Tab-separated table of C-alpha atoms in Angstrom:
chain	number	residue	atom	x	y	z
A	1	MET	CA	57.429	-126.661	124.267
A	2	PRO	CA	58.392	-129.031	121.331
A	3	GLY	CA	55.570	-128.480	118.948
A	4	LYS	CA	55.813	-123.653	119.883
A	5	LYS	CA	57.109	-122.013	117.032
A	6	PHE	CA	59.397	-118.437	118.264
A	7	THR	CA	59.395	-115.549	115.988
A	8	THR	CA	60.711	-111.774	116.662
A	9	THR	CA	58.190	-109.488	116.371
A	10	SER	CA	58.775	-108.901	113.423
A	11	GLY	CA	56.972	-112.789	112.310
A	12	ILE	CA	61.414	-113.623	111.433
A	13	GLU	CA	61.229	-117.163	113.037
A	14	ILE	CA	63.927	-118.233	115.502
A	15	LYS	CA	65.731	-121.572	115.420
A	16	GLU	CA	66.190	-123.329	118.378
A	17	VAL	CA	70.653	-123.517	117.605
A	18	TYR	CA	72.706	-121.348	114.742
A	19	CYS	CA	75.805	-122.813	113.165
A	20	ARG	CA	78.471	-120.727	112.282
A	21	PRO	CA	78.173	-117.860	109.680
A	22	SER	CA	80.007	-117.787	106.524
A	23	ALA	CA	83.369	-116.021	108.043
A	24	MET	CA	83.102	-112.853	109.012
A	25	ASN	CA	86.147	-110.710	107.547
A	26	GLU	CA	84.700	-106.970	107.943
A	27	LEU	CA	86.905	-104.378	111.053
A	28	PRO	CA	84.376	-101.764	112.617
A	29	GLY	CA	84.734	-98.222	110.516
A	30	GLU	CA	85.460	-99.942	106.686
A	31	PHE	CA	82.735	-100.478	104.835
A	32	PRO	CA	79.235	-100.976	104.689
A	33	PHE	CA	79.747	-100.348	108.573
A	34	THR	CA	77.591	-103.305	109.355
A	35	ARG	CA	80.635	-103.746	113.775
A	36	GLY	CA	79.967	-99.526	113.416
A	37	ILE	CA	81.490	-96.408	111.789
A	38	GLN	CA	84.080	-96.007	114.311
A	39	LYS	CA	87.036	-98.186	114.248
A	40	ASP	CA	87.799	-98.383	118.000
A	41	MET	CA	83.774	-96.759	119.100
A	42	TYR	CA	83.610	-96.311	122.598
A	43	ARG	CA	86.619	-96.713	123.155
A	44	GLY	CA	87.272	-94.097	122.045
A	45	LYS	CA	84.443	-91.630	123.498
A	46	PRO	CA	81.060	-92.600	124.998
A	47	TRP	CA	77.477	-91.678	122.883
A	48	THR	CA	76.432	-88.841	122.870
A	49	MET	CA	73.948	-88.854	126.585
A	50	ARG	CA	70.913	-86.330	125.796
A	51	GLN	CA	68.055	-86.343	127.624
A	52	TYR	CA	64.708	-85.491	125.704
A	53	ALA	CA	63.584	-82.581	127.782
A	54	GLY	CA	60.905	-79.084	126.712
A	55	PHE	CA	57.789	-78.451	128.503
A	56	SER	CA	55.637	-75.423	129.808
A	57	THR	CA	57.266	-72.576	128.740
A	58	ALA	CA	61.297	-71.222	127.961
A	59	GLU	CA	62.397	-70.312	131.086
A	60	GLU	CA	60.444	-73.629	132.661
A	61	SER	CA	62.394	-75.445	130.267
A	62	ASN	CA	65.769	-73.872	130.674
A	63	LYS	CA	65.926	-74.269	133.891
A	64	ARG	CA	65.521	-78.369	133.620
A	65	TYR	CA	68.368	-78.177	130.935
A	66	HIS	CA	70.276	-76.656	133.364
A	67	TYR	CA	69.080	-79.252	135.848
A	68	LEU	CA	70.519	-82.042	133.265
A	69	LEU	CA	74.145	-80.533	132.317
A	70	GLY	CA	74.902	-80.471	135.876
A	71	GLN	CA	73.668	-83.903	135.700
A	72	GLY	CA	76.291	-85.127	133.325
A	73	THR	CA	74.048	-85.287	130.733
A	74	MET	CA	76.467	-84.084	127.514
A	75	GLY	CA	73.624	-82.837	124.952
A	76	LEU	CA	70.505	-80.910	124.264
A	77	SER	CA	67.156	-82.929	122.901
A	78	VAL	CA	64.222	-80.337	122.919
A	79	ALA	CA	60.616	-80.692	122.788
A	80	PHE	CA	58.148	-78.394	120.928
A	81	ASP	CA	54.430	-78.290	121.222
A	82	LEU	CA	52.416	-79.305	119.358
A	83	PRO	CA	51.132	-75.578	118.867
A	84	THR	CA	54.835	-74.553	117.728
A	85	GLN	CA	54.808	-77.948	115.565
A	86	ILE	CA	52.428	-76.875	113.161
A	87	GLY	CA	52.858	-73.956	112.837
A	88	TYR	CA	50.527	-71.990	115.371
A	89	ASP	CA	50.735	-69.730	117.256
A	90	SER	CA	49.970	-69.260	121.443
A	91	ASP	CA	47.526	-67.407	120.982
A	92	HIS	CA	45.907	-68.651	118.213
A	93	GLU	CA	42.363	-70.373	118.268
A	94	LEU	CA	43.643	-74.074	117.992
A	95	ALA	CA	46.059	-73.533	119.976
A	96	ASP	CA	44.183	-73.791	122.570
A	97	GLY	CA	44.395	-76.357	125.444
A	98	GLU	CA	48.445	-77.836	123.920
A	99	VAL	CA	50.489	-74.947	124.567
A	100	GLY	CA	53.689	-76.746	126.752
A	101	LYS	CA	51.757	-79.751	126.922
A	102	VAL	CA	53.312	-82.486	125.088
A	103	GLY	CA	56.588	-79.468	124.414
A	104	VAL	CA	58.327	-76.431	125.323
A	105	ALA	CA	56.564	-73.350	123.675
A	106	ILE	CA	58.141	-71.415	120.865
A	107	ASP	CA	56.766	-68.161	119.231
A	108	SER	CA	59.658	-65.939	118.076
A	109	LEU	CA	63.418	-65.634	118.376
A	110	LYS	CA	62.019	-64.508	121.987
A	111	ASP	CA	62.065	-67.865	123.504
A	112	ILE	CA	64.825	-69.053	122.248
A	113	GLU	CA	66.924	-66.180	123.443
A	114	ILE	CA	64.823	-67.394	127.170
A	115	LEU	CA	65.667	-70.825	126.557
A	116	PHE	CA	68.896	-71.394	126.025
A	117	ASP	CA	69.884	-68.316	129.029
A	118	GLY	CA	72.895	-68.789	129.468
A	119	ILE	CA	74.109	-71.736	127.430
A	120	GLU	CA	77.147	-71.363	125.342
A	121	LEU	CA	75.591	-72.933	122.027
A	122	LYS	CA	79.330	-72.928	120.901
A	123	ASN	CA	79.440	-75.944	123.682
A	124	ILE	CA	76.706	-78.252	123.540
A	125	THR	CA	75.391	-79.921	121.203
A	126	THR	CA	71.273	-79.557	120.320
A	127	SER	CA	68.837	-82.244	118.128
A	128	MET	CA	65.929	-80.510	117.738
A	129	THR	CA	63.408	-82.246	117.366
A	130	ILE	CA	60.851	-80.619	115.304
A	131	ASN	CA	59.374	-81.067	111.522
A	132	ALA	CA	57.079	-79.260	109.344
A	133	THR	CA	58.346	-75.732	110.974
A	134	ALA	CA	62.087	-77.032	111.060
A	135	PRO	CA	63.513	-74.053	108.746
A	136	ILE	CA	61.988	-71.756	110.883
A	137	LEU	CA	63.524	-73.108	114.550
A	138	LEU	CA	66.845	-73.759	112.811
A	139	ALA	CA	66.657	-70.193	111.697
A	140	MET	CA	65.861	-68.601	115.109
A	141	TYR	CA	68.843	-70.978	116.686
A	142	ILE	CA	71.309	-69.435	114.626
A	143	ALA	CA	70.143	-66.138	114.636
A	144	LEU	CA	71.131	-67.012	119.084
A	145	ALA	CA	74.219	-69.218	117.645
A	146	LYS	CA	74.426	-64.724	116.108
A	147	LYS	CA	73.451	-63.280	119.101
A	148	GLN	CA	75.692	-64.927	121.000
A	149	GLY	CA	78.787	-65.124	118.666
A	150	ALA	CA	79.403	-67.710	118.047
A	151	ASP	CA	80.924	-69.687	114.688
A	152	LEU	CA	78.676	-70.899	112.783
A	153	LYS	CA	81.246	-73.157	110.577
A	154	GLN	CA	81.478	-75.101	114.078
A	155	LEU	CA	77.987	-74.943	115.304
A	156	SER	CA	76.898	-78.622	115.878
A	157	GLY	CA	73.910	-80.586	116.218
A	158	THR	CA	70.537	-81.470	113.882
A	159	VAL	CA	66.894	-80.783	112.888
A	160	GLN	CA	65.250	-83.647	112.832
A	161	ASN	CA	63.915	-81.846	109.662
A	162	ASP	CA	61.856	-85.164	108.425
A	163	ILE	CA	58.356	-84.928	107.023
A	164	LEU	CA	57.504	-87.807	104.850
A	165	LYS	CA	57.430	-90.236	108.875
A	166	GLU	CA	54.856	-87.132	109.339
A	167	TYR	CA	53.023	-88.520	106.089
A	168	ALA	CA	52.918	-91.923	106.848
A	169	ALA	CA	52.748	-92.294	110.786
A	170	ARG	CA	52.486	-89.360	112.888
A	171	GLY	CA	50.412	-85.847	111.052
A	172	THR	CA	52.470	-83.043	112.308
A	173	TYR	CA	52.142	-81.751	108.864
A	174	ILE	CA	51.756	-78.747	107.280
A	175	TYR	CA	52.242	-78.300	103.801
A	176	PRO	CA	52.714	-80.695	100.563
A	177	PRO	CA	54.771	-82.614	99.924
A	178	ALA	CA	55.682	-80.793	96.715
A	179	ALA	CA	56.623	-77.875	98.958
A	180	SER	CA	57.627	-79.754	101.948
A	181	MET	CA	60.569	-81.352	100.201
A	182	ARG	CA	61.838	-77.598	98.524
A	183	LEU	CA	61.957	-76.980	102.415
A	184	ILE	CA	63.608	-79.960	103.733
A	185	THR	CA	66.590	-79.084	100.980
A	186	ASP	CA	66.626	-76.380	100.797
A	187	VAL	CA	68.218	-76.509	104.508
A	188	PHE	CA	69.458	-78.635	102.759
A	189	GLU	CA	71.409	-76.049	100.961
A	190	TYR	CA	72.138	-73.570	103.500
A	191	CYS	CA	73.639	-75.382	106.123
A	192	SER	CA	76.814	-77.210	103.397
A	193	LYS	CA	77.237	-73.737	102.781
A	194	GLU	CA	77.470	-71.804	106.630
A	195	ALA	CA	76.844	-74.306	109.048
A	196	PRO	CA	78.865	-77.164	107.653
A	197	LYS	CA	79.148	-79.724	111.544
A	198	TRP	CA	75.294	-79.138	111.174
A	199	ASN	CA	73.032	-82.359	110.700
A	200	THR	CA	70.650	-81.113	108.582
A	201	ILE	CA	68.004	-84.350	108.753
A	202	SER	CA	67.279	-87.296	111.293
A	203	ILE	CA	65.524	-89.952	109.186
A	204	SER	CA	63.686	-90.928	111.720
A	205	GLY	CA	62.173	-94.737	112.074
A	206	TYR	CA	60.837	-93.929	116.193
A	207	HIS	CA	57.656	-92.485	115.339
A	208	ILE	CA	57.033	-95.139	112.766
A	209	ARG	CA	57.948	-97.399	115.295
A	210	GLU	CA	55.585	-96.025	117.639
A	211	ALA	CA	52.856	-95.555	115.348
A	212	GLY	CA	53.211	-99.823	115.824
A	213	SER	CA	56.023	-100.767	112.508
A	214	THR	CA	57.622	-104.052	113.318
A	215	ALA	CA	61.170	-104.233	113.532
A	216	VAL	CA	61.445	-104.671	110.043
A	217	GLN	CA	59.386	-102.139	108.774
A	218	GLU	CA	60.894	-99.179	110.502
A	219	LEU	CA	63.809	-100.023	109.300
A	220	ALA	CA	63.143	-100.460	105.467
A	221	PHE	CA	60.798	-97.310	106.072
A	222	THR	CA	63.051	-95.515	107.760
A	223	LEU	CA	66.227	-95.979	104.507
A	224	ALA	CA	63.608	-96.150	101.701
A	225	ASN	CA	62.439	-92.365	102.765
A	226	GLY	CA	66.241	-92.049	103.933
A	227	LYS	CA	66.829	-92.606	99.480
A	228	ALA	CA	64.102	-90.369	99.166
A	229	TYR	CA	65.321	-87.569	101.040
A	230	LEU	CA	69.422	-88.373	98.590
A	231	LYS	CA	67.487	-88.495	95.316
A	232	ALA	CA	65.611	-84.679	95.867
A	233	ALA	CA	68.638	-83.225	96.690
A	234	MET	CA	70.756	-84.981	94.700
A	235	ASP	CA	68.499	-83.554	91.639
A	236	LYS	CA	69.626	-79.784	93.286
A	237	GLY	CA	72.182	-80.375	91.996
A	238	LEU	CA	73.629	-81.058	95.446
A	239	ASP	CA	77.125	-82.929	96.044
A	240	ILE	CA	76.143	-87.028	97.711
A	241	ASN	CA	79.911	-86.408	98.716
A	242	VAL	CA	78.700	-83.258	100.801
A	243	PHE	CA	75.440	-83.170	102.568
A	244	GLY	CA	75.198	-87.385	102.831
A	245	LYS	CA	78.061	-87.062	105.620
A	246	ARG	CA	75.560	-84.356	107.113
A	247	LEU	CA	72.174	-87.142	107.066
A	248	SER	CA	71.760	-88.374	110.649
A	249	PHE	CA	69.104	-91.168	111.825
A	250	PHE	CA	66.552	-91.441	114.794
A	251	PHE	CA	65.577	-95.019	115.264
A	252	ASN	CA	63.288	-96.841	118.439
A	253	CYS	CA	64.418	-99.365	120.287
A	254	HIS	CA	62.085	-102.054	121.654
A	255	ASN	CA	62.393	-104.818	124.361
A	256	ASN	CA	62.851	-107.740	121.583
A	257	PHE	CA	66.930	-107.359	122.537
A	258	PHE	CA	68.759	-109.390	120.493
A	259	GLU	CA	66.771	-108.288	117.606
A	260	GLU	CA	66.344	-104.721	117.831
A	261	ILE	CA	70.698	-104.657	118.129
A	262	ALA	CA	70.686	-106.695	114.592
A	263	LYS	CA	68.726	-104.092	113.552
A	264	PHE	CA	71.309	-101.324	113.884
A	265	ARG	CA	73.476	-103.566	112.061
A	266	ALA	CA	71.341	-104.468	108.811
A	267	ALA	CA	70.537	-100.553	109.629
A	268	ARG	CA	74.212	-99.465	109.244
A	269	ARG	CA	74.818	-102.448	106.119
A	270	MET	CA	72.382	-101.266	104.183
A	271	TRP	CA	73.008	-98.001	104.070
A	272	ALA	CA	76.375	-97.950	103.192
A	273	HIS	CA	75.065	-99.557	99.997
A	274	ILE	CA	72.416	-97.498	99.183
A	275	THR	CA	74.376	-94.655	99.451
A	276	LYS	CA	77.064	-96.640	97.465
A	277	ASP	CA	74.505	-97.470	94.405
A	278	LEU	CA	73.472	-93.813	94.392
A	279	GLY	CA	77.250	-92.398	93.949
A	280	ALA	CA	78.868	-91.699	97.154
A	281	THR	CA	81.807	-92.283	96.839
A	282	ASP	CA	83.542	-90.979	100.576
A	283	PRO	CA	82.925	-92.989	103.483
A	284	GLY	CA	81.711	-89.742	105.389
A	285	ALA	CA	78.345	-89.746	102.881
A	286	GLN	CA	79.043	-93.391	103.164
A	287	LYS	CA	78.378	-93.963	106.944
A	288	LEU	CA	74.555	-93.701	108.755
A	289	ARG	CA	75.163	-91.901	111.695
A	290	PHE	CA	71.765	-92.732	113.940
A	291	HIS	CA	70.258	-91.131	117.387
A	292	THR	CA	68.398	-93.428	119.525
A	293	GLN	CA	65.065	-93.212	122.242
A	294	THR	CA	64.487	-96.121	124.744
A	295	GLY	CA	60.702	-97.187	122.960
A	296	GLY	CA	57.935	-94.952	124.519
A	297	SER	CA	54.982	-96.944	123.176
A	298	THR	CA	56.600	-99.142	125.497
A	299	LEU	CA	56.030	-98.045	128.560
A	300	THR	CA	52.894	-98.752	131.128
A	301	ALA	CA	50.752	-97.331	133.215
A	302	GLN	CA	51.103	-100.518	135.095
A	303	GLN	CA	53.339	-100.914	137.682
A	304	ALA	CA	55.035	-97.949	136.157
A	305	MET	CA	58.462	-99.208	138.421
A	306	ASN	CA	58.602	-101.812	136.022
A	307	ASN	CA	59.395	-99.570	133.082
A	308	ILE	CA	63.106	-99.159	134.303
A	309	VAL	CA	63.648	-102.434	133.784
A	310	ARG	CA	62.514	-102.258	130.015
A	311	VAL	CA	64.504	-98.812	129.638
A	312	THR	CA	67.716	-100.758	131.157
A	313	THR	CA	67.848	-103.583	128.520
A	314	GLN	CA	66.356	-101.223	125.760
A	315	ALA	CA	68.956	-98.817	125.492
A	316	LEU	CA	71.609	-102.270	126.090
A	317	ALA	CA	71.007	-103.100	123.104
A	318	ALA	CA	71.540	-99.791	121.301
A	319	VAL	CA	74.651	-100.091	122.856
A	320	LEU	CA	75.169	-103.157	121.025
A	321	GLY	CA	73.883	-101.975	118.730
A	322	GLY	CA	76.794	-98.901	117.988
A	323	THR	CA	74.746	-95.405	118.793
A	324	GLN	CA	75.809	-92.400	118.093
A	325	SER	CA	73.671	-90.956	120.362
A	326	LEU	CA	71.232	-92.102	123.127
A	327	HIS	CA	67.597	-90.216	124.828
A	328	THR	CA	66.442	-92.857	127.903
A	329	ASN	CA	62.913	-92.483	129.128
A	330	GLY	CA	61.535	-91.758	132.100
A	331	TYR	CA	59.498	-94.673	133.781
A	332	ASP	CA	57.021	-92.594	134.492
A	333	GLU	CA	56.528	-91.411	130.751
A	334	ALA	CA	53.117	-93.428	130.625
A	335	ILE	CA	52.074	-91.471	133.013
A	336	SER	CA	52.747	-87.813	132.352
A	337	LEU	CA	55.518	-85.701	131.040
A	338	PRO	CA	58.938	-87.244	133.409
A	339	THR	CA	59.620	-85.972	136.598
A	340	GLU	CA	62.558	-84.821	137.842
A	341	ALA	CA	63.845	-87.630	139.483
A	342	ALA	CA	62.498	-89.322	137.432
A	343	ALA	CA	64.638	-87.559	134.276
A	344	LYS	CA	67.552	-88.369	137.224
A	345	ILE	CA	67.596	-92.341	136.782
A	346	ALA	CA	66.842	-92.321	133.291
A	347	LEU	CA	70.606	-90.363	132.662
A	348	ARG	CA	72.182	-92.872	135.682
A	349	THR	CA	70.764	-95.745	133.243
A	350	GLN	CA	73.011	-94.942	130.446
A	351	GLN	CA	75.940	-93.627	132.733
A	352	ILE	CA	76.075	-96.868	134.373
A	353	ILE	CA	76.224	-99.047	131.444
A	354	ALA	CA	79.214	-96.489	130.099
A	355	PHE	CA	81.553	-96.175	132.627
A	356	GLU	CA	80.111	-99.720	134.250
A	357	SER	CA	79.034	-102.171	132.733
A	358	GLY	CA	81.939	-103.397	130.511
A	359	VAL	CA	79.609	-103.664	127.065
A	360	THR	CA	81.979	-100.252	125.676
A	361	ASP	CA	85.244	-102.039	126.696
A	362	THR	CA	85.366	-103.718	122.790
A	363	VAL	CA	83.818	-102.776	120.115
A	364	ASP	CA	80.828	-104.580	118.663
A	365	PRO	CA	80.686	-107.225	121.181
A	366	LEU	CA	78.489	-110.097	119.522
A	367	ALA	CA	80.045	-109.721	116.315
A	368	GLY	CA	80.691	-113.104	114.789
A	369	SER	CA	77.330	-114.659	116.804
A	370	TYR	CA	76.033	-116.920	115.037
A	371	PHE	CA	72.562	-115.264	116.159
A	372	ILE	CA	72.836	-111.936	115.840
A	373	GLU	CA	75.203	-112.703	112.123
A	374	ALA	CA	71.780	-115.003	111.094
A	375	LEU	CA	69.487	-112.539	112.907
A	376	THR	CA	71.812	-108.964	110.993
A	377	GLY	CA	71.383	-110.881	107.457
A	378	GLU	CA	67.319	-112.365	108.348
A	379	LEU	CA	65.594	-108.756	108.597
A	380	GLU	CA	67.898	-106.924	106.215
A	381	LYS	CA	66.178	-109.393	103.512
A	382	ALA	CA	62.915	-108.687	104.849
A	383	ALA	CA	63.208	-105.378	105.024
A	384	GLN	CA	64.809	-105.157	101.306
A	385	ALA	CA	61.538	-106.819	99.928
A	386	TYR	CA	59.685	-104.424	101.236
A	387	ILE	CA	62.172	-101.278	99.961
A	388	ASP	CA	62.142	-103.575	96.814
A	389	LYS	CA	59.111	-102.306	96.648
A	390	ILE	CA	58.937	-99.376	97.443
A	391	ASP	CA	60.499	-98.313	94.366
A	392	ALA	CA	58.855	-100.152	92.257
A	393	MET	CA	56.205	-97.905	92.810
A	394	GLY	CA	58.199	-94.780	93.030
A	395	GLY	CA	59.468	-93.719	95.766
A	396	ALA	CA	58.838	-93.172	98.993
A	397	VAL	CA	56.598	-90.285	98.294
A	398	LYS	CA	55.024	-92.453	96.417
A	399	ALA	CA	53.859	-95.465	98.647
A	400	ILE	CA	52.777	-92.839	101.117
A	401	GLU	CA	50.411	-91.150	98.787
A	402	GLN	CA	48.984	-94.818	97.973
A	403	ASP	CA	48.608	-94.767	101.385
A	404	TYR	CA	50.371	-98.243	101.056
A	405	ILE	CA	53.117	-97.529	104.605
A	406	GLN	CA	51.056	-96.595	106.480
A	407	GLN	CA	48.452	-99.238	105.711
A	408	GLU	CA	50.947	-101.080	106.120
A	409	ILE	CA	52.048	-99.794	109.927
A	410	ALA	CA	48.363	-99.956	111.116
A	411	ALA	CA	47.957	-103.718	109.777
A	412	SER	CA	51.432	-104.696	112.205
A	413	ALA	CA	49.229	-102.335	115.001
A	414	TYR	CA	46.433	-103.942	114.910
A	415	GLN	CA	48.115	-107.182	114.798
A	416	TYR	CA	50.334	-106.548	117.476
A	417	GLN	CA	46.554	-105.244	120.073
A	418	ASN	CA	45.378	-108.500	119.040
A	419	GLU	CA	48.446	-110.428	121.007
A	420	ILE	CA	48.194	-108.429	123.863
A	421	GLU	CA	44.149	-109.137	124.317
A	422	SER	CA	44.365	-112.651	123.053
A	423	GLY	CA	47.100	-113.047	126.018
A	424	GLU	CA	49.483	-114.882	123.079
A	425	ARG	CA	52.096	-111.715	123.717
A	426	ILE	CA	52.975	-110.962	127.715
A	427	ILE	CA	53.110	-107.219	128.579
A	428	VAL	CA	54.432	-107.721	132.404
A	429	GLY	CA	51.614	-106.066	134.791
A	430	VAL	CA	49.177	-104.738	131.982
A	431	ASN	CA	47.672	-109.021	130.433
A	432	ARG	CA	50.144	-111.260	132.848
A	433	PHE	CA	51.446	-110.614	137.043
A	434	THR	CA	48.727	-107.988	136.998
A	435	GLU	CA	48.195	-106.691	140.864
A	436	SER	CA	44.435	-105.180	141.771
A	437	GLU	CA	45.939	-101.476	143.103
A	438	GLY	CA	48.687	-99.654	141.845
A	439	ARG	CA	51.052	-97.989	143.967
A	440	ALA	CA	50.218	-93.897	143.854
A	441	ILE	CA	53.660	-92.425	141.728
A	442	ASN	CA	54.377	-88.333	141.475
A	443	VAL	CA	53.242	-87.492	138.087
A	444	PHE	CA	54.047	-84.458	136.575
A	445	ARG	CA	51.006	-81.622	135.375
A	446	VAL	CA	51.067	-78.091	133.011
A	447	ASP	CA	49.109	-75.360	133.671
A	448	ASP	CA	46.344	-74.569	131.653
A	449	SER	CA	47.833	-71.285	132.489
A	450	ILE	CA	50.643	-70.811	130.114
A	451	ARG	CA	48.687	-70.254	126.995
A	452	LYS	CA	47.850	-66.599	128.744
A	453	MET	CA	51.047	-66.611	129.536
A	454	GLN	CA	52.855	-67.131	126.144
A	455	THR	CA	49.577	-64.675	124.604
A	456	GLU	CA	50.543	-61.349	127.478
A	457	LYS	CA	54.682	-62.723	125.349
A	458	ILE	CA	53.868	-61.975	121.826
A	459	ALA	CA	51.518	-59.052	122.408
A	460	LEU	CA	54.910	-57.575	124.614
A	461	LEU	CA	56.243	-57.747	121.971
A	462	LYS	CA	53.834	-57.368	119.093
A	463	SER	CA	54.050	-53.281	120.467
A	464	ALA	CA	58.183	-53.661	121.397
A	465	ARG	CA	59.364	-54.433	118.093
A	466	ASP	CA	59.053	-52.831	113.737
A	467	ASN	CA	57.128	-54.158	112.564
A	468	SER	CA	57.623	-52.871	109.499
A	469	ALA	CA	59.829	-54.665	109.698
A	470	VAL	CA	58.653	-57.525	110.239
A	471	LYS	CA	56.403	-56.520	106.939
A	472	ASN	CA	59.192	-56.039	104.498
A	473	SER	CA	60.818	-59.434	105.486
A	474	LEU	CA	57.680	-61.298	105.469
A	475	ASP	CA	57.012	-60.173	102.405
A	476	GLN	CA	60.451	-60.798	100.308
A	477	LEU	CA	59.978	-64.669	102.110
A	478	GLY	CA	56.372	-65.108	100.164
A	479	HIS	CA	58.044	-63.684	96.788
A	480	ALA	CA	61.269	-66.153	97.679
A	481	ALA	CA	58.508	-68.475	97.875
A	482	LYS	CA	56.531	-68.357	94.464
A	483	GLY	CA	60.419	-68.293	92.631
A	484	GLU	CA	63.008	-71.142	93.352
A	485	GLN	CA	65.130	-68.765	95.490
A	486	ASN	CA	66.660	-71.244	99.365
A	487	LEU	CA	64.065	-69.415	101.494
A	488	MET	CA	66.287	-70.188	104.258
A	489	PRO	CA	68.446	-66.308	104.096
A	490	PHE	CA	64.046	-65.238	103.938
A	491	ILE	CA	63.767	-67.327	107.081
A	492	LEU	CA	66.516	-65.683	108.817
A	493	ALA	CA	66.272	-62.970	108.359
A	494	ALA	CA	61.557	-62.575	108.773
A	495	VAL	CA	63.574	-64.281	112.904
A	496	GLU	CA	65.628	-60.924	113.283
A	497	ASN	CA	63.190	-59.295	112.832
A	498	TYR	CA	61.162	-60.932	115.854
A	499	ALA	CA	58.663	-62.121	113.238
A	500	THR	CA	56.909	-65.640	115.442
A	501	LEU	CA	57.093	-69.068	113.669
A	502	GLY	CA	52.768	-68.786	112.955
A	503	GLU	CA	53.660	-65.473	111.129
A	504	ILE	CA	55.902	-67.159	109.073
A	505	ALA	CA	53.915	-70.494	108.983
A	506	ASP	CA	51.464	-68.451	107.365
A	507	GLN	CA	52.676	-66.784	104.825
A	508	LEU	CA	54.887	-70.088	103.526
A	509	ARG	CA	50.302	-70.866	103.512
A	510	HIS	CA	49.798	-68.759	102.058
A	511	VAL	CA	52.281	-69.409	99.068
A	512	PHE	CA	52.000	-73.223	98.804
A	513	GLY	CA	48.862	-74.704	100.404
A	514	GLU	CA	47.762	-76.849	102.861
A	515	HIS	CA	47.653	-80.831	103.101
C-alpha cells in the first residue's frame, strides 16, 4: 500500500528493503555472544523443554509432573498460588478464594515433599517462579534435596528471585526494596558456596511484557534491573566473576516474529558489554543465558484453537533467537489453567520444532540477514536510550521509586489496547475474522475446597511438629534479620523444623515491615 508506514510493535520503522550491513565477524560462543552463547548451540544439545505447571494441592501437581516427565519434558517449572507468592499460609484470611488457583499451594516443607514425591531432585532441573518468598521456597527445595541425599554442589535449577519487576509490573512484593535486595543478595552469597550450580536469579522481562510493555521496553527494563542486581551484589563484596555465572534471564516471546529474534540477539550483546564494563573478565559471567515463555497476553479466549498457531510461531522465534530453555503455553490458557490435552500439544510443539523442522541444524541461521542485523542494532539503540535515562536517575531502583518504569509500561499498554479497539492492530478472531458462536472447549477448574484441605494439613502439621524448635528457629531468624548476617541458613533451619511459609514470612515482616 503506497505511503503506508510499517513498524514493529516497539514503533521501529521497517524499511521496504534492507541492504548489506557492516561486516559480521562475530562467531557463536564468542564475545559479545550476539550469535549465541555456545559455539555449537543445539547441535550439542537441545534447549531444555519445560512446561510451567502447578495447581491445586501438592498431590495433584505431583501427578501432572509425573505425566509431563513421562511425555518427554526435560525440566520442571513450578507455578505457585498467590498466597504462597506473597507469604500467607492457606489458612490465612487473606488467602480465602485464592488457594491453589493460579499455582500449587505450598505451606511447609511437608508440601514440597509431596510435590516432588517419586522425583529425584538430583536427576532434574527445576525452575521456581517465585520472588518475594523465593528464599523460603529455595530453602524448602534444598531441605528436600538433603533429605534425598543429593549432593547440593550438583543441584541444578533456577529460582526467579526477581523483586524489582514485581515493584514495576506485577505486584507480588512484601518487603521494602532495601530489605528485598538484601534477601536476594543473601541467596546469591549462600548458593555461591553451598549450591554453586543453582541459578540464583532469573531476571524477568516476561512479566514486564505481560503488563503491556513493548519489546524495546522489555529489553531495556530487564537489563536495567540486571545492572541493579549486579551492583547490589558487588556492594556486598561478591565477585562478579563468580555470582555472575549464576544469573539467568526470563524473556517473553510475542507475535512479531523477527522483532523477537532480534530482541534476543540484542540482549546477549548488550549484557556482555554491561558485565564487562562492571569488571567481569570471565566469559561465563558475561554470557546472557535465558529461559523463554510464549506470550500469555497474546492468547485469546475467542477461537482458542488459533492459539496453537500463535504459540508455534513464538516458540520458533525463541529457538531461532537462541533460548536455553522454553515453555510453550497451552491453547486454553486464556480461559483456564491448561488441561492435560493442551499441555501435551504445547510440549509436542517444542518437540516438532526440535526434531522435525531442521532449524536446530546450524547455529544462528538468520545471522547475516540484512533485516535481522539491522533490526538487532535498532533494538539495541532504542533500549540503550532507556537504560541511559534510568542510569541518570540513579539506576532501576530509583526509576521504580519515581514510577518512571511503571508509567512507561502503562502508556504502552494503553496505546496497544487503543490500536486493537480501533482496528488498527488486527487480532484474528477478536476484531477481525470473528465468528458469532465460538467452539466450546473443555476447561480446567480448581475446586474451592482446596483451602479447607490445606488448612487441615496445616493444623495436623502444627500438632505433630516440635513447636519449641520452631519458635527457637523463628526467634533466631528474627534476631539475625535485625543484624547483617546472611539469612539463608536461618530460613533453612526454620524450614527443616517445619515452620510454615507464613510463619517465616511474618517473622521477616516484623523486622522489615511491608511495602
